[in-house]
CSV table of C-alpha atoms in Angstrom, one decimal:
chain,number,residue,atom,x,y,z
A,1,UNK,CA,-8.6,24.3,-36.8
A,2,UNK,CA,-8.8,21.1,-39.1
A,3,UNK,CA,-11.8,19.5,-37.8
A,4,UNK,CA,-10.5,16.4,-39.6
A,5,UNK,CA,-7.7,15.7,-37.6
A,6,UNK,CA,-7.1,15.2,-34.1
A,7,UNK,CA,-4.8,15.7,-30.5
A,8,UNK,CA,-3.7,13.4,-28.7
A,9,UNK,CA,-1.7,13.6,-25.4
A,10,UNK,CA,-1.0,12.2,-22.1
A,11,UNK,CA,-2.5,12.5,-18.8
A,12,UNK,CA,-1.4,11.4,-15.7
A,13,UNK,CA,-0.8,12.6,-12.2
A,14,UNK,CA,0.6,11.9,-8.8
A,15,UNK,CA,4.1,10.6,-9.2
A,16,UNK,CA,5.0,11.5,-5.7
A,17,UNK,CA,8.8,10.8,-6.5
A,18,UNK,CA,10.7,10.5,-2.9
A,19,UNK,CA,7.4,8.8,-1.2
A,20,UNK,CA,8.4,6.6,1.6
A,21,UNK,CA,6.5,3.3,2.9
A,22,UNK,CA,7.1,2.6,6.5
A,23,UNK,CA,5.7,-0.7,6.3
A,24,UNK,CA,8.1,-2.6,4.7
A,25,UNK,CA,11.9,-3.0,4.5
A,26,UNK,CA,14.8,-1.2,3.3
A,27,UNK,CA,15.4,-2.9,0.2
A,28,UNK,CA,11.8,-2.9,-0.6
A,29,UNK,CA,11.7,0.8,-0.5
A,30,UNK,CA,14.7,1.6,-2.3
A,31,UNK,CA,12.9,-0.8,-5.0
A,32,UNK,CA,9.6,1.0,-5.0
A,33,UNK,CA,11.3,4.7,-4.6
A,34,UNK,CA,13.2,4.0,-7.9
A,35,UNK,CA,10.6,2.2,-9.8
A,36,UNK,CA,8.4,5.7,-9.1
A,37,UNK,CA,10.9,7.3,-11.0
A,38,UNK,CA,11.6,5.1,-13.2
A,39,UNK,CA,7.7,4.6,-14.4
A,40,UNK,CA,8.6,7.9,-16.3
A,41,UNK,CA,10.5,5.9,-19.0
A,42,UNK,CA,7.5,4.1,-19.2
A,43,UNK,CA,6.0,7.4,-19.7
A,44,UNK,CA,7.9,8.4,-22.3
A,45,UNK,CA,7.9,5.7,-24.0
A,46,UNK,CA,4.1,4.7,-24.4
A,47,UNK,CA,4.2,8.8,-25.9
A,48,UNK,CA,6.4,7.6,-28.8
A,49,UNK,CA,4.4,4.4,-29.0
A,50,UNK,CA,1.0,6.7,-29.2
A,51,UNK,CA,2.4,9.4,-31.2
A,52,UNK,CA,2.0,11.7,-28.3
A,53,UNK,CA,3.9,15.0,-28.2
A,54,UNK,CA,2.4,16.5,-24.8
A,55,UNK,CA,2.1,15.2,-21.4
A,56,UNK,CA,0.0,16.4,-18.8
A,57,UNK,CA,0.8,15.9,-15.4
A,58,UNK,CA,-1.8,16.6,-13.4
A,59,UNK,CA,-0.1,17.8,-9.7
A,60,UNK,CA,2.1,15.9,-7.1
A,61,UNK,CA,5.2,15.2,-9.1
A,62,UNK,CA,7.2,15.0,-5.9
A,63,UNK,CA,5.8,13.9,-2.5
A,64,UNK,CA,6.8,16.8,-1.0
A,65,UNK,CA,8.0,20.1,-0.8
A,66,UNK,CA,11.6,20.2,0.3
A,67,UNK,CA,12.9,17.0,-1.6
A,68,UNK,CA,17.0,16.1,-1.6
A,69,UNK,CA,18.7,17.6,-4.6
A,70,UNK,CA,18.6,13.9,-5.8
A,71,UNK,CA,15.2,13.5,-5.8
A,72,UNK,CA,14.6,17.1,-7.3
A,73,UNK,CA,16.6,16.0,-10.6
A,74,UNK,CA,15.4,12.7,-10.9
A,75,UNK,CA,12.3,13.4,-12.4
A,76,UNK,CA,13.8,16.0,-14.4
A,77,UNK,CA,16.7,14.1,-16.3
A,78,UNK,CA,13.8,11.4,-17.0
A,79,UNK,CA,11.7,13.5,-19.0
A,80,UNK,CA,14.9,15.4,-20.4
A,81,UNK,CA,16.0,12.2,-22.2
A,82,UNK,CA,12.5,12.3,-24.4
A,83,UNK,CA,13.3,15.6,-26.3
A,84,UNK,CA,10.3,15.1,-29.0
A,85,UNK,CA,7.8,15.2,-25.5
A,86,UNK,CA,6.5,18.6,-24.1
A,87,UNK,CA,6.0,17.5,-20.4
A,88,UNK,CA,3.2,20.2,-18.7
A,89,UNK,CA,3.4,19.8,-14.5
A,90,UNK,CA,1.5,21.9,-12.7
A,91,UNK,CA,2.2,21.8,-8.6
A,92,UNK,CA,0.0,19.9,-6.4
A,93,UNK,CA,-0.7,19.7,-2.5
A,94,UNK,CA,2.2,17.7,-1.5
A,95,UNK,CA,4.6,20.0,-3.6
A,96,UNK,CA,2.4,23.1,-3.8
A,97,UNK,CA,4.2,26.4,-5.1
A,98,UNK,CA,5.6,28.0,-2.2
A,99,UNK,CA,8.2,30.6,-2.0
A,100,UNK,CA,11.8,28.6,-2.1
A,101,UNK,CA,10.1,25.6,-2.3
A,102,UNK,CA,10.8,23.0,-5.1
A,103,UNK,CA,9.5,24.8,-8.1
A,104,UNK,CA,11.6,28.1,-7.5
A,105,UNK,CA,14.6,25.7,-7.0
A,106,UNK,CA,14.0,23.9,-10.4
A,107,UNK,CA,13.6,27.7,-12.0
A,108,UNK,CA,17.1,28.1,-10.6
A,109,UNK,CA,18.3,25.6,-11.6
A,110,UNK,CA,17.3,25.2,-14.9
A,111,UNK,CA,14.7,23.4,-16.9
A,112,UNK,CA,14.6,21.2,-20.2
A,113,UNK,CA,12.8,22.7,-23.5
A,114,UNK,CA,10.6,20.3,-23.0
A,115,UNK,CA,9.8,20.6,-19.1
A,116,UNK,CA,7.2,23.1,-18.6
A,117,UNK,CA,6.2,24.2,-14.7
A,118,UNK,CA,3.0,26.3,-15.1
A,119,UNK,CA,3.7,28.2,-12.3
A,120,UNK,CA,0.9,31.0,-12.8
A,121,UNK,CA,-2.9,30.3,-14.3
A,122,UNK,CA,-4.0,31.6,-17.8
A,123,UNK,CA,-4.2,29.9,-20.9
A,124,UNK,CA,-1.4,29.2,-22.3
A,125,UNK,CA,-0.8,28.0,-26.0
A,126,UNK,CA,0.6,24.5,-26.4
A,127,UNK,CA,-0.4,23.2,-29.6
A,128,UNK,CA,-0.7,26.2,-32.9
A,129,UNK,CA,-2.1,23.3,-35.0
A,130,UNK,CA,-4.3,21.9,-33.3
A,131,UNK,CA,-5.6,25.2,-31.6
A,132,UNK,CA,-4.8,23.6,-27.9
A,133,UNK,CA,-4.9,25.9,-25.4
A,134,UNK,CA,-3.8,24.9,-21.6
A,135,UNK,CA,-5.7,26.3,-18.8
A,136,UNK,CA,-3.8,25.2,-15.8
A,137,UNK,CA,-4.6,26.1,-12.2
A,138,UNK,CA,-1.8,26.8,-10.2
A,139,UNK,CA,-1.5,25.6,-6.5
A,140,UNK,CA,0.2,27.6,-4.0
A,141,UNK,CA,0.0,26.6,-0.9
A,142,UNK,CA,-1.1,22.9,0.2
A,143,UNK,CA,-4.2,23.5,0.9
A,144,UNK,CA,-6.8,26.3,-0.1
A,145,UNK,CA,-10.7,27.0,-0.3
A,146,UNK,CA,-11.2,28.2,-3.2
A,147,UNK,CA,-11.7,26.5,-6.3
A,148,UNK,CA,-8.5,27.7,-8.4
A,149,UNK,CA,-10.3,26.1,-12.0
A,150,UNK,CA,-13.0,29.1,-11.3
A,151,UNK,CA,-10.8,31.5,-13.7
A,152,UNK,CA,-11.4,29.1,-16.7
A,153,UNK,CA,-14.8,29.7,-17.1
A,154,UNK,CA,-13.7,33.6,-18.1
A,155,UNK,CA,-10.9,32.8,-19.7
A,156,UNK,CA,-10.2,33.8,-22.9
A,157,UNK,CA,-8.8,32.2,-26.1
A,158,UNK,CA,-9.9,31.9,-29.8
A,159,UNK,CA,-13.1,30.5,-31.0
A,160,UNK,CA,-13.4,26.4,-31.4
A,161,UNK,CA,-10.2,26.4,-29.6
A,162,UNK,CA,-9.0,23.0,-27.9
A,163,UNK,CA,-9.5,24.0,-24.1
A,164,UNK,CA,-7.4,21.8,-22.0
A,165,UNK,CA,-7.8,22.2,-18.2
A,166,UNK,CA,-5.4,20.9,-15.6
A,167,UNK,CA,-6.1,21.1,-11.8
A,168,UNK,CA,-5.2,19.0,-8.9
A,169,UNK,CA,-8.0,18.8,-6.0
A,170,UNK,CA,-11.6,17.7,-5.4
A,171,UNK,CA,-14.7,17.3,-7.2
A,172,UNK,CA,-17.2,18.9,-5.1
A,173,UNK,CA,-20.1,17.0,-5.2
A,174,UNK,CA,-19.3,13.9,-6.4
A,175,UNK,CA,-20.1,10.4,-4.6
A,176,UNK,CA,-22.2,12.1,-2.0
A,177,UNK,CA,-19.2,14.1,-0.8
A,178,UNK,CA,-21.5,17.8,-0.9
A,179,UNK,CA,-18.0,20.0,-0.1
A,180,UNK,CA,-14.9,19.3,-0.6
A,181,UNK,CA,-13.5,20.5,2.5
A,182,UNK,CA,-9.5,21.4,0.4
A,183,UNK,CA,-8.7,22.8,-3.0
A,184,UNK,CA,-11.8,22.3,-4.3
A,185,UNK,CA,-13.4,21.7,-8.1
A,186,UNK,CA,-16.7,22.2,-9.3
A,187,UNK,CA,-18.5,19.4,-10.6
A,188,UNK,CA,-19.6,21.1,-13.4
A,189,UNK,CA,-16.2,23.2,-14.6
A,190,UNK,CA,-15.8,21.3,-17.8
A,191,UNK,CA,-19.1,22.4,-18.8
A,192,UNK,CA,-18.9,25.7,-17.4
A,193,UNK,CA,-15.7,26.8,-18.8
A,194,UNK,CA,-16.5,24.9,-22.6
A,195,UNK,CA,-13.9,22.6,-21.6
A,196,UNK,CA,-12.7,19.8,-24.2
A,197,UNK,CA,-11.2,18.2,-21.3
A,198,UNK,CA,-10.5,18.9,-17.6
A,199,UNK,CA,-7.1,16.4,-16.2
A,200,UNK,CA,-7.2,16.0,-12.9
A,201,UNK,CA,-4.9,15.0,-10.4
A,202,UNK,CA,-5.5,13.9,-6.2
A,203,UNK,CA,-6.9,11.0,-6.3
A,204,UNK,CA,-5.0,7.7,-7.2
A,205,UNK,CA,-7.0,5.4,-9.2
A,206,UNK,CA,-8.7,6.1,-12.5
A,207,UNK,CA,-12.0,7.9,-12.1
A,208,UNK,CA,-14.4,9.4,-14.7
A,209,UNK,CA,-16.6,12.2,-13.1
A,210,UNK,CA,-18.1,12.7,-16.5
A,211,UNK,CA,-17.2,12.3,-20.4
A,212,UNK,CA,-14.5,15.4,-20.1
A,213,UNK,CA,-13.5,15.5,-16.2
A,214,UNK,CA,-11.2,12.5,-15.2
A,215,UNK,CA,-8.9,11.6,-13.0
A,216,UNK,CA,-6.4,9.8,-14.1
A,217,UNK,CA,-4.9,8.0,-11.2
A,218,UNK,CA,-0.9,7.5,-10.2
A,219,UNK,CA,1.0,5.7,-13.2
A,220,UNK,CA,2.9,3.4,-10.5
A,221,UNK,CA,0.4,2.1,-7.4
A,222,UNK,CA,0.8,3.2,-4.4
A,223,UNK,CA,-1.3,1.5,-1.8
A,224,UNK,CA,-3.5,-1.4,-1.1
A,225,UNK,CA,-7.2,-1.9,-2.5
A,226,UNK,CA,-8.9,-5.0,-2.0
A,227,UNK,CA,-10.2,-4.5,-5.9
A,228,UNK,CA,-9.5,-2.3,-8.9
A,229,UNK,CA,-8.8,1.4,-9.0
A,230,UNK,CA,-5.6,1.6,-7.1
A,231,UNK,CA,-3.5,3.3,-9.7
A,232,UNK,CA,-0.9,1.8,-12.0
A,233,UNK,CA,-2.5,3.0,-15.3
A,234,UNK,CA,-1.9,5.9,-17.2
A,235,UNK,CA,-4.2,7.9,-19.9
A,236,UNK,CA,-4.1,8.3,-23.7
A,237,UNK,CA,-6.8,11.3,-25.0
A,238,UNK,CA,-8.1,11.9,-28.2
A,239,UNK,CA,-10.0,14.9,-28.8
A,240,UNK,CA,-11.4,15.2,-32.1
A,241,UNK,CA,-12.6,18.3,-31.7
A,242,UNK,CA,-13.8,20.9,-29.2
A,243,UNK,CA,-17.4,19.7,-28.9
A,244,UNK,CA,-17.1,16.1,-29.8
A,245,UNK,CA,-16.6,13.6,-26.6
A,246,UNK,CA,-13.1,12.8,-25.6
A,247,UNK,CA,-11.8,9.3,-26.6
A,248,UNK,CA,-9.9,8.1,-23.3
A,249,UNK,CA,-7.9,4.4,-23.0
A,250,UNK,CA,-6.7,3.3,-20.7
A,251,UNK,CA,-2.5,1.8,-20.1
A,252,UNK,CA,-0.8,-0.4,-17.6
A,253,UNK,CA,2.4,1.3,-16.9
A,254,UNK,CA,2.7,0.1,-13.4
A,255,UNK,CA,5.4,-2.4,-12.7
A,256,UNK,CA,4.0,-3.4,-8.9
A,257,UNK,CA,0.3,-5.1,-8.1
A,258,UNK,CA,-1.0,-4.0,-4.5
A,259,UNK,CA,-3.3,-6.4,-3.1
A,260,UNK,CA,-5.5,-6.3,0.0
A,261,UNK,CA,-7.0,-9.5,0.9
A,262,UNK,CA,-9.8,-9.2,3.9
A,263,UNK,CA,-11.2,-11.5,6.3
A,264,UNK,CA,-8.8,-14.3,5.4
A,265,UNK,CA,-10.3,-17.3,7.6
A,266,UNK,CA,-7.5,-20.3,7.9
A,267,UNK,CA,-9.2,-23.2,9.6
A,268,UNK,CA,-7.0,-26.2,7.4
A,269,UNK,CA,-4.5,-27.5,5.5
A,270,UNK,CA,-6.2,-26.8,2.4
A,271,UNK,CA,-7.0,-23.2,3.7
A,272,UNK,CA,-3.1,-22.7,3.7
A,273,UNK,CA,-2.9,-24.4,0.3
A,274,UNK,CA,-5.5,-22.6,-1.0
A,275,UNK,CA,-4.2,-19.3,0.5
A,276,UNK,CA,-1.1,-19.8,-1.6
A,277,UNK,CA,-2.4,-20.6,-4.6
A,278,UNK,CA,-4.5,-17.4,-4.4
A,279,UNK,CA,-1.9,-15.2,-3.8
A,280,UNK,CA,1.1,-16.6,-6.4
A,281,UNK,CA,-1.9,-16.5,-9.3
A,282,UNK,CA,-2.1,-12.5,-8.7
A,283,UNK,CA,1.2,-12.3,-10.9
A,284,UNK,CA,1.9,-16.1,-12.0
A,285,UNK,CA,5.0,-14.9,-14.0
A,286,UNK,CA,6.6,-12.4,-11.7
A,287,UNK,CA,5.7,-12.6,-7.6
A,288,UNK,CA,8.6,-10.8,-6.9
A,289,UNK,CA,6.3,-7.7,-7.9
A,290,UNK,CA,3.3,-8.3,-5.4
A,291,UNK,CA,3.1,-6.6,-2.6
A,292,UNK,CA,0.2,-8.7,-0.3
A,293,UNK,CA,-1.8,-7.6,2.6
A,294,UNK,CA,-3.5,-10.2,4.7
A,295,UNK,CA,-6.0,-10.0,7.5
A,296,UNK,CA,-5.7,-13.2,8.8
A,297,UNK,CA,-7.8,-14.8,11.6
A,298,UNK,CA,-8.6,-18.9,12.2
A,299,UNK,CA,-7.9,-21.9,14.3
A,300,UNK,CA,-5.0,-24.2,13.3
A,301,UNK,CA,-4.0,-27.1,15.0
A,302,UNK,CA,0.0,-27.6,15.7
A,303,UNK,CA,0.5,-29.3,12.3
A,304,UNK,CA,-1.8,-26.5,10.5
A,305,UNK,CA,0.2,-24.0,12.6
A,306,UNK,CA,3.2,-25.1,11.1
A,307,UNK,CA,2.5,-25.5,7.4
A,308,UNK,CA,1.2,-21.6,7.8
A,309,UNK,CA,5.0,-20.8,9.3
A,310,UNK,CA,6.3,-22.6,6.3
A,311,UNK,CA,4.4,-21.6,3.6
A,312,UNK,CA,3.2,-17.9,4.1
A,313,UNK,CA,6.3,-16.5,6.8
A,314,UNK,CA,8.6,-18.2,5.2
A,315,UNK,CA,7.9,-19.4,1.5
A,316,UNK,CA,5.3,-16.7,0.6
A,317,UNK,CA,7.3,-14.1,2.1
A,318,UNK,CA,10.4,-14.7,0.2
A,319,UNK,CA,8.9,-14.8,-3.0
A,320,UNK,CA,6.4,-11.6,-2.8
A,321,UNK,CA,8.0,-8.1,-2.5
A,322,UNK,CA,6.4,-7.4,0.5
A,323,UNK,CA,3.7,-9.9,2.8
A,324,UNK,CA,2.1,-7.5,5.0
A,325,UNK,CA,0.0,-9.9,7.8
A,326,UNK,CA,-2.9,-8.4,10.4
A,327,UNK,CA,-4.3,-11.0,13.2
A,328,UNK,CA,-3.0,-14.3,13.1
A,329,UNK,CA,-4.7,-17.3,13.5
A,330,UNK,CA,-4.8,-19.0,16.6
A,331,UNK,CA,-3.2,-22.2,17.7
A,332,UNK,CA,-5.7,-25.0,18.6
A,333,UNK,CA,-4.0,-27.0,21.3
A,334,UNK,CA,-4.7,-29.9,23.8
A,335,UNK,CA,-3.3,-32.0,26.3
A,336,UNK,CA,-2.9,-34.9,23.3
A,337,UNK,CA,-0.5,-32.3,21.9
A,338,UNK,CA,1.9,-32.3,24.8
A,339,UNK,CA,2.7,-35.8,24.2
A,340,UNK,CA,5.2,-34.3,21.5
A,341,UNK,CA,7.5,-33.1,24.3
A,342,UNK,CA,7.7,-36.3,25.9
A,343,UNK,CA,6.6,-37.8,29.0
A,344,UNK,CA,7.7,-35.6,31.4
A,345,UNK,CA,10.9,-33.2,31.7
A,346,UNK,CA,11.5,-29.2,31.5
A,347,UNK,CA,10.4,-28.7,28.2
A,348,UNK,CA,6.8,-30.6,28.8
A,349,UNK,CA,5.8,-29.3,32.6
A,350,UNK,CA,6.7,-25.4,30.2
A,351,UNK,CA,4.2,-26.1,28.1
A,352,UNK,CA,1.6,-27.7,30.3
A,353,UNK,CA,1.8,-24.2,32.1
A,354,UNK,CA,1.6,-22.3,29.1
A,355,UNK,CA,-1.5,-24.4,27.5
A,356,UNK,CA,-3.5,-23.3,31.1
A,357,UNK,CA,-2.9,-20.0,30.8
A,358,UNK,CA,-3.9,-20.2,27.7
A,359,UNK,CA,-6.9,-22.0,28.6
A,360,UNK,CA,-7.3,-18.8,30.8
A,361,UNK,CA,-8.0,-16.6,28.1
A,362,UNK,CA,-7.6,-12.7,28.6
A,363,UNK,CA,-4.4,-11.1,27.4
A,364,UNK,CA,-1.9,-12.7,29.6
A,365,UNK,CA,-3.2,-16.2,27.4
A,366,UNK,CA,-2.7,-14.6,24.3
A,367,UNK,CA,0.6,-14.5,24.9
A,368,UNK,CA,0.6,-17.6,26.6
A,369,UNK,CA,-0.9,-18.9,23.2
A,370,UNK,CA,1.7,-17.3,21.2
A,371,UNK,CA,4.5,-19.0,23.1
A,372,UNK,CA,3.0,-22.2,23.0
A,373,UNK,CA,3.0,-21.8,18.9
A,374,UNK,CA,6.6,-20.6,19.0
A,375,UNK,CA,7.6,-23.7,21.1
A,376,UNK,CA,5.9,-26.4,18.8
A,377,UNK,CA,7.4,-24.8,16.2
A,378,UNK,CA,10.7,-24.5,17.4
A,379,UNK,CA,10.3,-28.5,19.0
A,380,UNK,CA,9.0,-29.4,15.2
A,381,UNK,CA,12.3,-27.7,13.7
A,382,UNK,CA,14.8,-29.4,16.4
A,383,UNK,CA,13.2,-33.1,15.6
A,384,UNK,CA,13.5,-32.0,11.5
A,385,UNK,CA,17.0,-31.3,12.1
A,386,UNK,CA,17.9,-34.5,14.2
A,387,UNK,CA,15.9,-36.4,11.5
């Protein structure tokens, strides 16, 4: 092998095409299902841009094991339209390779040139220039005890060869977690097994057990983290050899930003105000592609009350893709407050009662609570209208 000169490729893992989100609505999830595929262009694309001519995908392609026929292709004909691109996917636990599962109906139906499915562990040649040599362990049922990158430490190719491994599962040992209790991977394999570099796939946000064994994370996020590391990114490698250290950088490829935002406290106006701000700053240019959890607790008066209907249930939520909320903050009522009903009449002796069972506490004045909110609103939006 030309010492002098250098591979580069892909890696990247847990597509999970076909995932569903319960939480949120049908248009949202036809948005997010599609842009999971459609991340895959983005894929493709950052190859060309990288002069990239292998991709590893390290497990999970689909998010399970007996996906529509639509969903089986989808992936396919995305990676089919970048010809120049040798795509590697090994199986993971959510489409493990089963007996008529997914895999053995994409053999029968026909791959690409430039699809792989290493179906079977050994290495496997993927680059005669550079001397690359694939060692990819194979998956076959969801979940198994044995570590599957074991073979790779006996596995056989020429000397200085580029060893490439590519497993889905768990680094045992790692962050205090002593065994991985599923599909397990030694800490140590890259070492073990003179690996240039071991791709991993399982978890989805970027993490770097060492200097050759990383996981690379989901290229499109998936869930909610109240910092970093909740995927979106995808990994360009250099090696420049088999014993020099891997060269990894890291790209955005994800089009959605998952925030979770804990122990929001709403006491004010400017609380509301500020809560706003805080959340149209995570993507100034584009809200339309935040997706916001809240945990929201506090005491509002009726005027606070109703500034947070208007601006996070009503503004906020029609501007973010999705505005998850858990807790709500409570109204702060008193009898000076019931002088926006009137005098006297229906409306006024309703909420005097609810305000005392309120008072009352207990779960019969939650609700109580809740109804006195909804009826201040509803009295504020009446006046509006008559104004």
């Amino acid at each position: 092998m030309d010492t002098t000169d250098f591979m580069k490729f892909i890696h990247t893992s847990d597509w999970q095409i076909g995932r569903t989100f319960r939480f949120v609505d049908d248009d949202t999830l036809g948005a997010l299902r599609a842009e999971r595929v459609e991340v895959i262009r983005r894929l493709g694309q950052l190859a060309q841009q990288e002069g990239v001519t292998h991709v590893l995908v390290a497990g999970d392609i689909y998010d399970h094991e007996t996906p529509a026929e639509n969903t089986l292709h989808q992936p396919i004909e995305r990676m089919r339209q970048f010809a120049d691109i040798k795509w590697h996917l090994i199986p993971g636990n959510h489409d493990a390779d089963q007996p008529e599962g997914v895999w053995a109906r994409l053999a029968r139906s026909g791959l690409p040139e430039n699809v792989i499915a290493h179906r079977e562990p050994g290495p496997v040649l993927i680059d005669e220039a550079h001397q690359a040599w694939l060692l990819p362990a194979v998956l076959k049922r969801r979940h198994v005890l044995s570590d599957l990158t074991a073979y790779m430490d006996e596995a056989e190719t020429p000397p200085d060869a580029l060893r490439i491994g590519l497993a889905h599962g768990s680094v045992t040992g790692f962050g205090g977690e002593v065994e991985a209790e599923h599909n397990p991977v030694a800490l140590d394999r890259a070492k073990r097994a003179g690996l240039a570099y071991l791709a991993l796939g399982d978890w989805h946000g970027f993490c770097k057990i060492d200097a050759r064994t990383v996981y690379s994370g989901t290229p499109e996020t998936d869930r909610f983290t109240t910092g970093g590391g909740g995927g979106g990114e995808t990994l360009v490698v250099t090696l420049q050899g088999a014993r020099a250290e891997p060269e990894i950088t890291r790209h955005r490829t994800g089009r959605y930003t998952w925030k979770k935002l804990d122990d929001v406290v709403l006491t004010s106006e400017q609380d509301i105000l500020a809560l706003e701000a805080r959340i149209r700053s995570i993507a100034p240019d584009n809200p339309g592609s935040v997706l916001v959890w809240l945990a929201v607790s506090g005491l509002l008066s009726v005027d606070d009350m109703a500034l947070y209907e208007s601006v996070l249930l009503k503004r906020l939520s029609g501007a973010v893709a999705c505005l998850r909320l858990t807790g709500t903050p409570q109204l702060s009522a008193g009898l000076d407050d019931l002088d926006r009903f009137g005098p006297g009449g229906a409306v006024r002796t309703a909420a005097e009662q609810l305000l005392a069972r309120s008072d009352a506490g207990g779960e019969e004045g939650q609700l109580a609570a809740e109804a006195l909110q909804r009826l201040f609103v509803f009295w504020q939006e009446m006046g509006a209208q008559a104004r």
